[in-house]
Coordinates of C-alpha atoms in Angstrom, one line a residue:
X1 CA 179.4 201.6 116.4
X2 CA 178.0 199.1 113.9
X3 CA 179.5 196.0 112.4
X4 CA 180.7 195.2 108.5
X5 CA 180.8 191.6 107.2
X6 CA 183.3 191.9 104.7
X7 CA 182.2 189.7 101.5
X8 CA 185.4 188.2 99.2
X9 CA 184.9 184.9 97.9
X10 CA 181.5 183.7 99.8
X11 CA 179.1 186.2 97.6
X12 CA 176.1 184.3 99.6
X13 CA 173.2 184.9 102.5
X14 CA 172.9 180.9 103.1
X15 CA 175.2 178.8 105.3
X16 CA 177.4 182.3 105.5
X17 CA 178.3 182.3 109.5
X18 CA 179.7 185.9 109.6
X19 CA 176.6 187.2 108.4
X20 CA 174.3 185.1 110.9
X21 CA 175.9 186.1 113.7
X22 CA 175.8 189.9 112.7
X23 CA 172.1 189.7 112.6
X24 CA 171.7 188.5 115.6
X25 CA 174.3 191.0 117.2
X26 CA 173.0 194.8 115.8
X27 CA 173.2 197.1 112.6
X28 CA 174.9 195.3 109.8
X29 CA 177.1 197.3 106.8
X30 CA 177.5 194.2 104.5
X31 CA 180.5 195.5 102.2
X32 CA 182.4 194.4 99.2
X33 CA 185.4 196.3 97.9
X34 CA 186.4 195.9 94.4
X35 CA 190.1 196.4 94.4
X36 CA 191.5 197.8 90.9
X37 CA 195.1 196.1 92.4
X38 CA 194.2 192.7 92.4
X39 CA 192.9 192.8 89.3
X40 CA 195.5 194.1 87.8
X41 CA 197.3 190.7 88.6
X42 CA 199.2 188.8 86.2
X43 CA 196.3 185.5 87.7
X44 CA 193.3 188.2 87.4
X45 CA 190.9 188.2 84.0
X46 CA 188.1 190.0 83.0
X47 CA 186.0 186.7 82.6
X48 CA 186.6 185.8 85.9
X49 CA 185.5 189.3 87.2
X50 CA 182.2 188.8 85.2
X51 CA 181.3 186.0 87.3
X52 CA 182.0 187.8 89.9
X53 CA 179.9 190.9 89.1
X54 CA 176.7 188.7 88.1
X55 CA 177.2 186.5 91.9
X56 CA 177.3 190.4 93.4
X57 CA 174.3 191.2 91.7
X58 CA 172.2 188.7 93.1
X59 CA 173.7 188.8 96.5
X60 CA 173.1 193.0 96.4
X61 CA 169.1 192.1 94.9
X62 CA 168.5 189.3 98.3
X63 CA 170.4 191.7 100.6
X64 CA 167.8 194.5 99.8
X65 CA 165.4 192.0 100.5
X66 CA 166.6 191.0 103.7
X67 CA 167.1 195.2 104.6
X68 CA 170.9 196.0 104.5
X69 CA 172.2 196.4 100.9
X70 CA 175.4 195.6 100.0
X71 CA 177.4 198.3 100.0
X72 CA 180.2 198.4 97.2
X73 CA 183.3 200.4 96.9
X74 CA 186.3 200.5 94.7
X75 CA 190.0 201.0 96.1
X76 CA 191.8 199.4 98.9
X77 CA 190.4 197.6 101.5
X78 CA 192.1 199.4 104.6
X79 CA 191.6 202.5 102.9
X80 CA 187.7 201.9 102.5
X81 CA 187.7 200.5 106.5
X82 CA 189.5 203.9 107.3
X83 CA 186.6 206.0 105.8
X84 CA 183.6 203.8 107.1
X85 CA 185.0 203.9 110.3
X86 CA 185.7 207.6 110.7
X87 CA 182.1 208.5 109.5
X88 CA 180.4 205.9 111.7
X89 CA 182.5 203.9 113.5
X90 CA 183.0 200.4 113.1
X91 CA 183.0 197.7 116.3
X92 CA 183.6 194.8 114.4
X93 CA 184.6 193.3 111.1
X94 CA 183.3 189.9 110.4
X95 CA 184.6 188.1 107.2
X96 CA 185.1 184.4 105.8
X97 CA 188.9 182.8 105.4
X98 CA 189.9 183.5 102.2
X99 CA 193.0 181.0 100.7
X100 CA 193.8 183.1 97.9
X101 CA 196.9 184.2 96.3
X102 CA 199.8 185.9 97.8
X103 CA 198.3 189.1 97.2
X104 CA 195.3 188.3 99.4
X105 CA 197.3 187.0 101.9
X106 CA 199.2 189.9 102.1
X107 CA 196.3 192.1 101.7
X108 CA 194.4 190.1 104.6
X109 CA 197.7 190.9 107.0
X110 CA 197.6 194.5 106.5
X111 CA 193.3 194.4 107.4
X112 CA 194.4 192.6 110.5
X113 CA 197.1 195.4 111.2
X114 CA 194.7 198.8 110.8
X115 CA 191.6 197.2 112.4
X116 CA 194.5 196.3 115.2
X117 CA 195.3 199.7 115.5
X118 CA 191.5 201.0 115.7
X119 CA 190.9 198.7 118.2
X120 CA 188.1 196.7 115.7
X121 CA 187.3 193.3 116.8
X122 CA 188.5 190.9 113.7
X123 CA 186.3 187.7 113.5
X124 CA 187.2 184.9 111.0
X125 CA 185.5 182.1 110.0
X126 CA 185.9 179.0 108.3
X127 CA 184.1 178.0 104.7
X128 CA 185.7 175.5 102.8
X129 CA 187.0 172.8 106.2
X130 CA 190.8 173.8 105.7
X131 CA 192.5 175.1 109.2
X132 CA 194.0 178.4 109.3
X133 CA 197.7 178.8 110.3
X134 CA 198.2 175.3 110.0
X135 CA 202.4 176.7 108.8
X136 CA 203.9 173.3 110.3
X137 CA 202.7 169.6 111.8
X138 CA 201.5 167.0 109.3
X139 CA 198.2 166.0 107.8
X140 CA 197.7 163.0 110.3
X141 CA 194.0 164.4 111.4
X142 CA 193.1 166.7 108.7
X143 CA 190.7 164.4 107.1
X144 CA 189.2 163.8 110.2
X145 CA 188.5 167.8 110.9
X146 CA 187.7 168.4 107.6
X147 CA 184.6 165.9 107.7
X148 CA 183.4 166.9 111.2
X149 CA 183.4 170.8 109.8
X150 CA 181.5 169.3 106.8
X151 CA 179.1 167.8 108.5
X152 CA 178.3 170.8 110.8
X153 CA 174.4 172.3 109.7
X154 CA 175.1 175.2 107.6
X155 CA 174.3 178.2 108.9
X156 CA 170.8 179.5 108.0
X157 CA 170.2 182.3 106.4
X158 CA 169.4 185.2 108.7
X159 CA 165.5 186.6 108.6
X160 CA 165.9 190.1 108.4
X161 CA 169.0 192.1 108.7
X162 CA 169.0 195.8 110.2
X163 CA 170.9 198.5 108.3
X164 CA 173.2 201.3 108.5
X165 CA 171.4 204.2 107.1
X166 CA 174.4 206.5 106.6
X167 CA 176.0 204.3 103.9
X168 CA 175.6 205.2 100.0
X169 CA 174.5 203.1 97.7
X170 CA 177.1 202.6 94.2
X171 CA 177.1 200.8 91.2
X172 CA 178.9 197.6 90.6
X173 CA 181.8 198.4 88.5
X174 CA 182.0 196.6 84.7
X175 CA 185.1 195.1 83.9
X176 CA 185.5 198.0 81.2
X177 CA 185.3 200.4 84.5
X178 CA 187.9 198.3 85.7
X179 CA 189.6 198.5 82.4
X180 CA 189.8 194.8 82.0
X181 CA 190.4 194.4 78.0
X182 CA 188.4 191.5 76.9
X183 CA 190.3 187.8 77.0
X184 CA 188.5 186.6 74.3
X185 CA 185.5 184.3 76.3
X186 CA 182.7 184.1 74.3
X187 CA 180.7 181.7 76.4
X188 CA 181.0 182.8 79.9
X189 CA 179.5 180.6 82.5
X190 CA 177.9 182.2 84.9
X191 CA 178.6 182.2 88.8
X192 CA 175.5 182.9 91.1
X193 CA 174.1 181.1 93.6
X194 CA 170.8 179.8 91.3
X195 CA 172.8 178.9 89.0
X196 CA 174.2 176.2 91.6
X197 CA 171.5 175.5 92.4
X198 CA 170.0 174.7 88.9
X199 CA 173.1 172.7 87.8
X200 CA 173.1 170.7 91.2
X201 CA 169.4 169.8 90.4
X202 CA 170.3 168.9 86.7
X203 CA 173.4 166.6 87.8
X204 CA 171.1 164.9 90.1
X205 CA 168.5 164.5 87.4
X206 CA 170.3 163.1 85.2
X207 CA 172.5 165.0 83.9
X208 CA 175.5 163.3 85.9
X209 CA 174.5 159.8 84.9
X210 CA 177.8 159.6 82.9
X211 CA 179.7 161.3 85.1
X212 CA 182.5 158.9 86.0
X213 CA 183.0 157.6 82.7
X214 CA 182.3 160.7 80.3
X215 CA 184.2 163.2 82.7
X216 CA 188.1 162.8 81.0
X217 CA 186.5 163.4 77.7
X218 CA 186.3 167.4 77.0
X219 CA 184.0 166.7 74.9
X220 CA 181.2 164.4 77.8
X221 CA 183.1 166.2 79.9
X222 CA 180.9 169.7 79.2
X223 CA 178.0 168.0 80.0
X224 CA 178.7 165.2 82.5
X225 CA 180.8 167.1 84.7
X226 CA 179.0 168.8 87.9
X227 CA 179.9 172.3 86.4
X228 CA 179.7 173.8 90.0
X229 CA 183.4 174.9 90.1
X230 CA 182.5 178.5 88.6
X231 CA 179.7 179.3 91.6
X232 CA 182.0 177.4 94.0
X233 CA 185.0 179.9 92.8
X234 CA 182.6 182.9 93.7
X235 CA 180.8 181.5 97.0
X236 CA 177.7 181.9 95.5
X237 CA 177.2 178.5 97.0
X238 CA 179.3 176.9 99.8
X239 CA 181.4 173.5 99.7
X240 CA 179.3 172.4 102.9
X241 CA 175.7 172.8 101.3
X242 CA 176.6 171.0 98.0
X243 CA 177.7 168.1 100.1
X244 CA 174.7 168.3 102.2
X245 CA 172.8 168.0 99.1
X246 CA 175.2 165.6 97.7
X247 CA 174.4 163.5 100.8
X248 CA 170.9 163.6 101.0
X249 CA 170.5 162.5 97.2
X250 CA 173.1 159.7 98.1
X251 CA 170.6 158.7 101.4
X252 CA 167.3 158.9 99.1
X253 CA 168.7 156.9 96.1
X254 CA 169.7 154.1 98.7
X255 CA 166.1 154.0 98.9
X256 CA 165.2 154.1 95.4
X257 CA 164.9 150.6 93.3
X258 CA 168.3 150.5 91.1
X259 CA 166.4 150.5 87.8
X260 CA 164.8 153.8 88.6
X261 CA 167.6 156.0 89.9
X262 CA 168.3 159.0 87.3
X263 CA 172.2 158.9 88.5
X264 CA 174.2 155.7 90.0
X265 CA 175.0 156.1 93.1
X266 CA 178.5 156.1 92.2
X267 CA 178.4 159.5 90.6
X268 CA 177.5 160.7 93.5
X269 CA 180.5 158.9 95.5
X270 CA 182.8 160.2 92.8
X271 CA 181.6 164.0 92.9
X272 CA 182.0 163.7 96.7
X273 CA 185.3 162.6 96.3
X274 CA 186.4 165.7 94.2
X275 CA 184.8 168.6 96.7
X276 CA 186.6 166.2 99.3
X277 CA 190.6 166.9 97.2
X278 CA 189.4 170.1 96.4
X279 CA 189.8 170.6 100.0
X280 CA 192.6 168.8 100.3
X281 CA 194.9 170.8 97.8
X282 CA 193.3 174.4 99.2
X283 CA 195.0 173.3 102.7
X284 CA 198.4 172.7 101.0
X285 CA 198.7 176.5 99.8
X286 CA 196.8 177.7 103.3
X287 CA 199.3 176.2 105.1
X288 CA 202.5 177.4 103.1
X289 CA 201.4 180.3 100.8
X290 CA 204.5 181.1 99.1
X291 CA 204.2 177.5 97.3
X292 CA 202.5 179.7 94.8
X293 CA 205.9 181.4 93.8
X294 CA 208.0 178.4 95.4
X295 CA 208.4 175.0 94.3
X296 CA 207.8 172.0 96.9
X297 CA 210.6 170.4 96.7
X298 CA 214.1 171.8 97.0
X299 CA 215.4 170.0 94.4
X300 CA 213.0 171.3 91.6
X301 CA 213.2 174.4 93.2
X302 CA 216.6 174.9 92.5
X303 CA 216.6 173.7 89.9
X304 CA 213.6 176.4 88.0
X305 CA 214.9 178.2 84.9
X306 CA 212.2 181.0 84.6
X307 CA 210.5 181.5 80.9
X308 CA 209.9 184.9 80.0
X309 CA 206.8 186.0 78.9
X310 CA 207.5 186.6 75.2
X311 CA 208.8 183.2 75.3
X312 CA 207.7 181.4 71.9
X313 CA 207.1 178.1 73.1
X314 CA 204.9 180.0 75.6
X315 CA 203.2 182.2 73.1
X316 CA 202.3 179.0 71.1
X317 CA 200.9 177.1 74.2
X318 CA 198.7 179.8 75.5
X319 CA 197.3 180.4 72.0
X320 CA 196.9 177.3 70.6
X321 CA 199.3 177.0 68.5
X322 CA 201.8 174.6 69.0
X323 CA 200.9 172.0 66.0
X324 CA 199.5 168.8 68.3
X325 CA 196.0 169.1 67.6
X326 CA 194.5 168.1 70.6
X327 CA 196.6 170.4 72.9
X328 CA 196.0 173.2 70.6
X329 CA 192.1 172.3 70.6
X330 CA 192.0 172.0 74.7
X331 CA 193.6 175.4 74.7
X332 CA 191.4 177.3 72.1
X333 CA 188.3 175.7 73.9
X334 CA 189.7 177.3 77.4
X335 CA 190.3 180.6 75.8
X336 CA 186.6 180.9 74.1
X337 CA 185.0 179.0 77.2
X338 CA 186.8 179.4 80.5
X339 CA 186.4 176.0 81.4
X340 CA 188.2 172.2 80.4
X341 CA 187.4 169.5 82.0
X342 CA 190.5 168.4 84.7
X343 CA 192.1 165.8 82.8
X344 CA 192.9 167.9 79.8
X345 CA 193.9 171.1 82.5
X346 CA 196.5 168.3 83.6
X347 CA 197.7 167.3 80.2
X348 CA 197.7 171.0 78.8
X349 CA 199.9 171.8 82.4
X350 CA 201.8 168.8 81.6
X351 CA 202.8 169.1 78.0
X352 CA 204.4 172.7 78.6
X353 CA 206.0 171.7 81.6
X354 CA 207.5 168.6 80.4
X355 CA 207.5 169.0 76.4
X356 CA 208.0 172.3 76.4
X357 CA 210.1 172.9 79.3
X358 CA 208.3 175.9 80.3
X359 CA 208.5 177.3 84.1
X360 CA 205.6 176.0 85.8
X361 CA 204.7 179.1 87.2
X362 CA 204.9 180.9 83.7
X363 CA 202.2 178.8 82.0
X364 CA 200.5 178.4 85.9
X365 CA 199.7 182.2 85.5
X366 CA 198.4 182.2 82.0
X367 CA 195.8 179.1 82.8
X368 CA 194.7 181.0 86.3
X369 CA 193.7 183.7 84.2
X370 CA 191.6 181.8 81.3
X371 CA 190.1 179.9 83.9
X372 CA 186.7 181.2 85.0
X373 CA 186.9 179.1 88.1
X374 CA 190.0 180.0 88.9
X375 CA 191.2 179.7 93.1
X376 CA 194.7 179.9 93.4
X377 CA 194.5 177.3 96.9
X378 CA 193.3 174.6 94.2
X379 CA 195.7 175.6 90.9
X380 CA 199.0 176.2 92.4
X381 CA 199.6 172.9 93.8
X382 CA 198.0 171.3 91.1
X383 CA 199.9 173.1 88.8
X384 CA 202.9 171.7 90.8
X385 CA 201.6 168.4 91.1
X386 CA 201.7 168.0 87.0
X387 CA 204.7 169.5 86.3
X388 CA 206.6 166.9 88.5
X389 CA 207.7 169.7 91.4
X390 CA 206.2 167.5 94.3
X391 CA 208.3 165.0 95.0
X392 CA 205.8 163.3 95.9
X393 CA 203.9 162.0 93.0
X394 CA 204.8 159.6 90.1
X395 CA 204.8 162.0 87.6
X396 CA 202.7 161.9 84.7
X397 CA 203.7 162.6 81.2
X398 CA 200.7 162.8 78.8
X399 CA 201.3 161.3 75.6
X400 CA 198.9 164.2 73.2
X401 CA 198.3 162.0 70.4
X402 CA 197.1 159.6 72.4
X403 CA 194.7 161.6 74.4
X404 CA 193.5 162.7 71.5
X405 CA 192.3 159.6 69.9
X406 CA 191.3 158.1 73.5
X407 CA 189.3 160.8 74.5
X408 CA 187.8 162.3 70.8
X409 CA 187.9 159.3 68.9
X410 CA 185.8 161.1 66.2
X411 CA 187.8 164.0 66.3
X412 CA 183.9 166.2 66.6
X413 CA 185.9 168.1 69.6
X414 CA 189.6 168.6 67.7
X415 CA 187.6 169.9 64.5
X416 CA 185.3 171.9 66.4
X417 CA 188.5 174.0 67.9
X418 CA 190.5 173.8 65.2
X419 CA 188.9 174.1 61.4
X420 CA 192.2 174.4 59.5
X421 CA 192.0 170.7 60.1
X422 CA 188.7 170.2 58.8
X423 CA 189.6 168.0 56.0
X424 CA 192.2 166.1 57.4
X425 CA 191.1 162.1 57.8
X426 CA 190.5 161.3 60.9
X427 CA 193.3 158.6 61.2
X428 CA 195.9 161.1 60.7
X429 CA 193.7 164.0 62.4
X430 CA 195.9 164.2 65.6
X431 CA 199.0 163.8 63.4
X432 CA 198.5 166.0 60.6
X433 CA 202.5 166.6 60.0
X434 CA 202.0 163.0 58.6
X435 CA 200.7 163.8 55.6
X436 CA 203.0 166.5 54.2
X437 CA 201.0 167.1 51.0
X438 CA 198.2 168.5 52.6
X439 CA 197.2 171.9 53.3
X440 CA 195.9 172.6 56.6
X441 CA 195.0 176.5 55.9
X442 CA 197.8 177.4 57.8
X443 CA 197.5 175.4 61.3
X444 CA 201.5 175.2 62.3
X445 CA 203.9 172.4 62.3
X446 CA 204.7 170.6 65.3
X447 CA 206.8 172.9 67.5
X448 CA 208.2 169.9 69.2
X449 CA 208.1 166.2 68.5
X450 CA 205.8 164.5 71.0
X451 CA 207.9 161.4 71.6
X452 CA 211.1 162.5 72.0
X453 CA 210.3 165.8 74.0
X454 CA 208.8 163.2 76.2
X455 CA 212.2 161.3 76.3
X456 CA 214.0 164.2 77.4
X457 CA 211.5 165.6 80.0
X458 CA 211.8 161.9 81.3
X459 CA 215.9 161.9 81.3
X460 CA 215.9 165.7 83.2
X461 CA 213.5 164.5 85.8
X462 CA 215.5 160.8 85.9
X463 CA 218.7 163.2 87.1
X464 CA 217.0 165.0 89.2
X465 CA 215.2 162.6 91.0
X466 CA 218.9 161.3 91.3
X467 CA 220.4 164.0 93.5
X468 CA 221.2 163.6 97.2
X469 CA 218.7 163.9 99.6
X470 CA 215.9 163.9 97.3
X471 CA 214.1 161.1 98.9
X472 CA 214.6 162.7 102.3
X473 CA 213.5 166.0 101.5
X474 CA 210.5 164.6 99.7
X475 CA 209.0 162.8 103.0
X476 CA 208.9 165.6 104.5
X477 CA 207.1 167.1 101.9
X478 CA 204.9 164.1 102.2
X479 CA 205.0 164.9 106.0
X480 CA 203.0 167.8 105.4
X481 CA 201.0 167.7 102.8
X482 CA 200.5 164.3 101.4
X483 CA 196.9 163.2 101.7
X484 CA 196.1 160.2 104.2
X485 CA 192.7 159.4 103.0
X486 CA 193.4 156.2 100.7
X487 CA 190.0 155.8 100.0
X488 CA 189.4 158.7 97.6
X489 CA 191.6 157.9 94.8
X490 CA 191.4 158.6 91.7
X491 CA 188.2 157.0 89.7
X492 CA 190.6 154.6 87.8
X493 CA 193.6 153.8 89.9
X494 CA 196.2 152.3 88.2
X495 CA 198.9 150.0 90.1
X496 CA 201.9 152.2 90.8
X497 CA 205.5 151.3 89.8
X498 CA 207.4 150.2 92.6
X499 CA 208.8 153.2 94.9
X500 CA 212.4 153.3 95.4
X501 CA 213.7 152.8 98.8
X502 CA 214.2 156.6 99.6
X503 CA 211.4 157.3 97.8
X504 CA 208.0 158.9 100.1
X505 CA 204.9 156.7 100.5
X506 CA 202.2 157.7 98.0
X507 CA 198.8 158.5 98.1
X508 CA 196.8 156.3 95.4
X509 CA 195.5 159.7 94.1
X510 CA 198.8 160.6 93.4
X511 CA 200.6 157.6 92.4
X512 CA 200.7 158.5 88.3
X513 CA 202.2 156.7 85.7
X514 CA 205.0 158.4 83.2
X515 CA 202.9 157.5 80.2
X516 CA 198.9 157.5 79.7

């Protein structure tokens, strides 16, 4: 009888407690199963499963080294379980908590089931500080538990691991084995656990100097930003050692005369800050899954008009093609890249949400896939969050033009993405419908005018807000799932408008103005 760790997102031998434990226990089977199913998914993309592939590599090359190779199989996962345990009997599956999509969930339930029916011991573990089966209460103590797990040492990686000789040794699948058709990324970043590791060291360096003011910007943004969210996405390197890390740079810059420190301290404040939400929005799917089908508030929920997928507003969007130049850039740079920098992933969200009037979960499926990083615990309820479904948040209608000129005042990133506009001045570059004599080598008009799509968003979600019981049914949202640490806000808060008086309290982090 031997035990499997089952890998998923946590493709890692450091701070990995289901692996630890199994060295110390017996023979280990350390198993991923690529399941053709899930990435078939309408949220599934080929340049996510290359990130994946090159985090299994390396995890299969240091496995080796440490004796049990990963062992890699391609089907279901109960149906892989069902054959490992007839030709050698398994005692116990060990595995991380996984908050993924509904499909994973689903998937997870029927593992649980079979190994139930074997009689194989199940142990879960946490990874990323959110609490498992937390389906009602509020989020009173989360914070609380969620720095306690944080601050637990990670768990080392194990010396030398004993293996099960009867297992066979396969390839890793391609994503052309998988019959993923390529999604058009021509600069895929890559998602192993030394890559962390280098762009941690870089941040710290340096690199992350401008972090708080040149991360809105796509453009500083590329740079300045940590970049970790790919290698996160895979578990090549776990939310606990980056702030470990994060926490000893902070304690030896303390130490460090001002004039000498590579990065401000407040970089660092502000990068903990975002692993800390990133937390904080995984818990709200964890603890309701459906909210990736389901809106959170009734209201909105009832309200959902779904788009179909040949929509042409949709088409346009997710192609980059809508006419406003700085959407359309954002979008093209996502396709080729995999990766924007947040702000412009909530004013792409928001723009077909509110100015387009697209389902959320329509245009929520087509960013999962061109995102690289994507985890659906961190972009369903932020999909939510800026297309207004909360209830709980000011919402936040991005004005593009302005964006545009705010964050590329040169226009270097617009012309970069979009070249019909090469020769367009640069006052009328984010408004090239303004000057009609011009040819702009076919880049579209305008499918909608910004202001007054804007307008009406504003006037729907005016009604809305309007309908009885809205403010009642929205603290309860709050209840459970509105954050309760007031200290990580945003990096530049702005004063919220006043709240009605049925309206729920608000985090700062989410209090967002109608126009920016």
């Amino acid at each position: 009888m031997i035990q499997v760790v089952w890998f998923k997102r946590d493709l890692r031998t450091f701070d990995h407690e289901p692996l630890a434990l199994a060295a110390v226990a017996g023979p280990v089977l350390p198993l991923y199963v690529v399941e053709p199913d899930y990435w078939r998914l309408a949220d599934t993309s080929a340049r996510q499963w290359i990130a994946q592939r090159a985090a299994l590599e390396e995890l299969s090359r240091r496995l080796a080294q440490l004796g049990a190779p990963l062992i890699v199989r391609v089907g279901s996962v109960v149906d892989v379980l069902a054959k490992i345990h007839a030709a050698v009997g398994i005692a116990r599956l060990l595995a991380h908590e996984e908050t993924g999509n509904l499909w994973t969930f689903q998937r997870d339930m029927a593992v649980r089931a079979f190994c139930g029916t074997q009689g194989i011991s199940v142990a879960e573990f946490s990874q990323t500080g959110v609490i498992r089966g937390s389906r009602t209460g509020t989020r009173d103590r989360w914070a609380g538990h969620y720095a306690r797990f944080m601050a637990l040492l990670c768990a080392a990686e194990p010396q030398r691991l004993t293996p099960v000789h009867a297992a066979k040794i396969a390839p890793i699948p391609t994503a052309q084995d998988l019959g993923l058709a390529d999604d058009g990324c021509v600069a895929p970043q890559c998602g192993t656990r030394q890559a962390a590791l280098d762009l941690l060291d870089s941040f710290l360096a340096g690199r992350g100097a401008d972090y708080r003011r040149g991360m809105s910007s796509p453009l500083s943004g590329e740079r300045c930003c940590s970049r970790l969210s790919v290698p996160l996405a895979t578990g090549a390197m776990s939310v606990r050692e980056v702030l470990q890390r994060l926490y000893g740079a902070r304690r030896a810059l303390a130490e460090t005369p001002t004039s000498l420190r590579p990065v401000p301290v407040t970089a660092i404040d502000s990068l903990i800050a975002r692993l800390h939400w990133r937390g904080h929005f995984t818990q709200k799917l964890e603890s309701e899954p459906d909210l990736e089908i389901r809106a959170f508030h009734p209201v909105h929920q009832a309200a959902r008009r779904p788009t179909a997928p040949d929509d042409p507003a949709l088409q346009a969007w997710a192609r980059g093609h809508t006419g406003i130049p700085f959407i359309d850039a954002c979008m093209r740079s996502l396709i080729a890249t995999g990766w924007l920098n947040f702000r412009m992933r909530a004013m792409v969200q928001s723009f077909a949400s509110y100015h387009l009037g697209l389902d959320w979960r329509a245009s929520g499926e087509r960013l999962a896939r061109l995102f690289t990083d994507y985890e659906p615990g961190i972009h369903w309820p932020q999909v939510q969050m800026q297309s207004g479904q909360t209830g709980i948040n000011t919402p936040r209608i991005y004005n593009p033009v302005k964006q545009g000129r705010d964050q590329d005042p040169d226009g270097v990133f617009t012309r970069r993405w979009i070249p019909e506009l090469a020769d367009v001045p640069l006052e009328l570059l984010q408004t090239p419908w303004l000057a009609m004599e011009a040819d702009h080598r076919g880049y579209p008009a305008p499918i909608v005018d910004p202001i007054f799509a804007a307008r009406d968003a504003k006037d729907r979600l005016t009604a809305l807000r309007r309908t009885p019981g809205y403010g009642a049914a929205a603290r309860r949202v709050f209840q459970k799932h509105g954050s309760r640490k007031r200290h990580l806000g945003d990096d530049n808060p702005r004063k919220p408008r006043p709240a009605r008086k049925d309206a729920p309290e608000e985090s700062p982090q989410l209090s967002l103005l109608f126009e920016d």
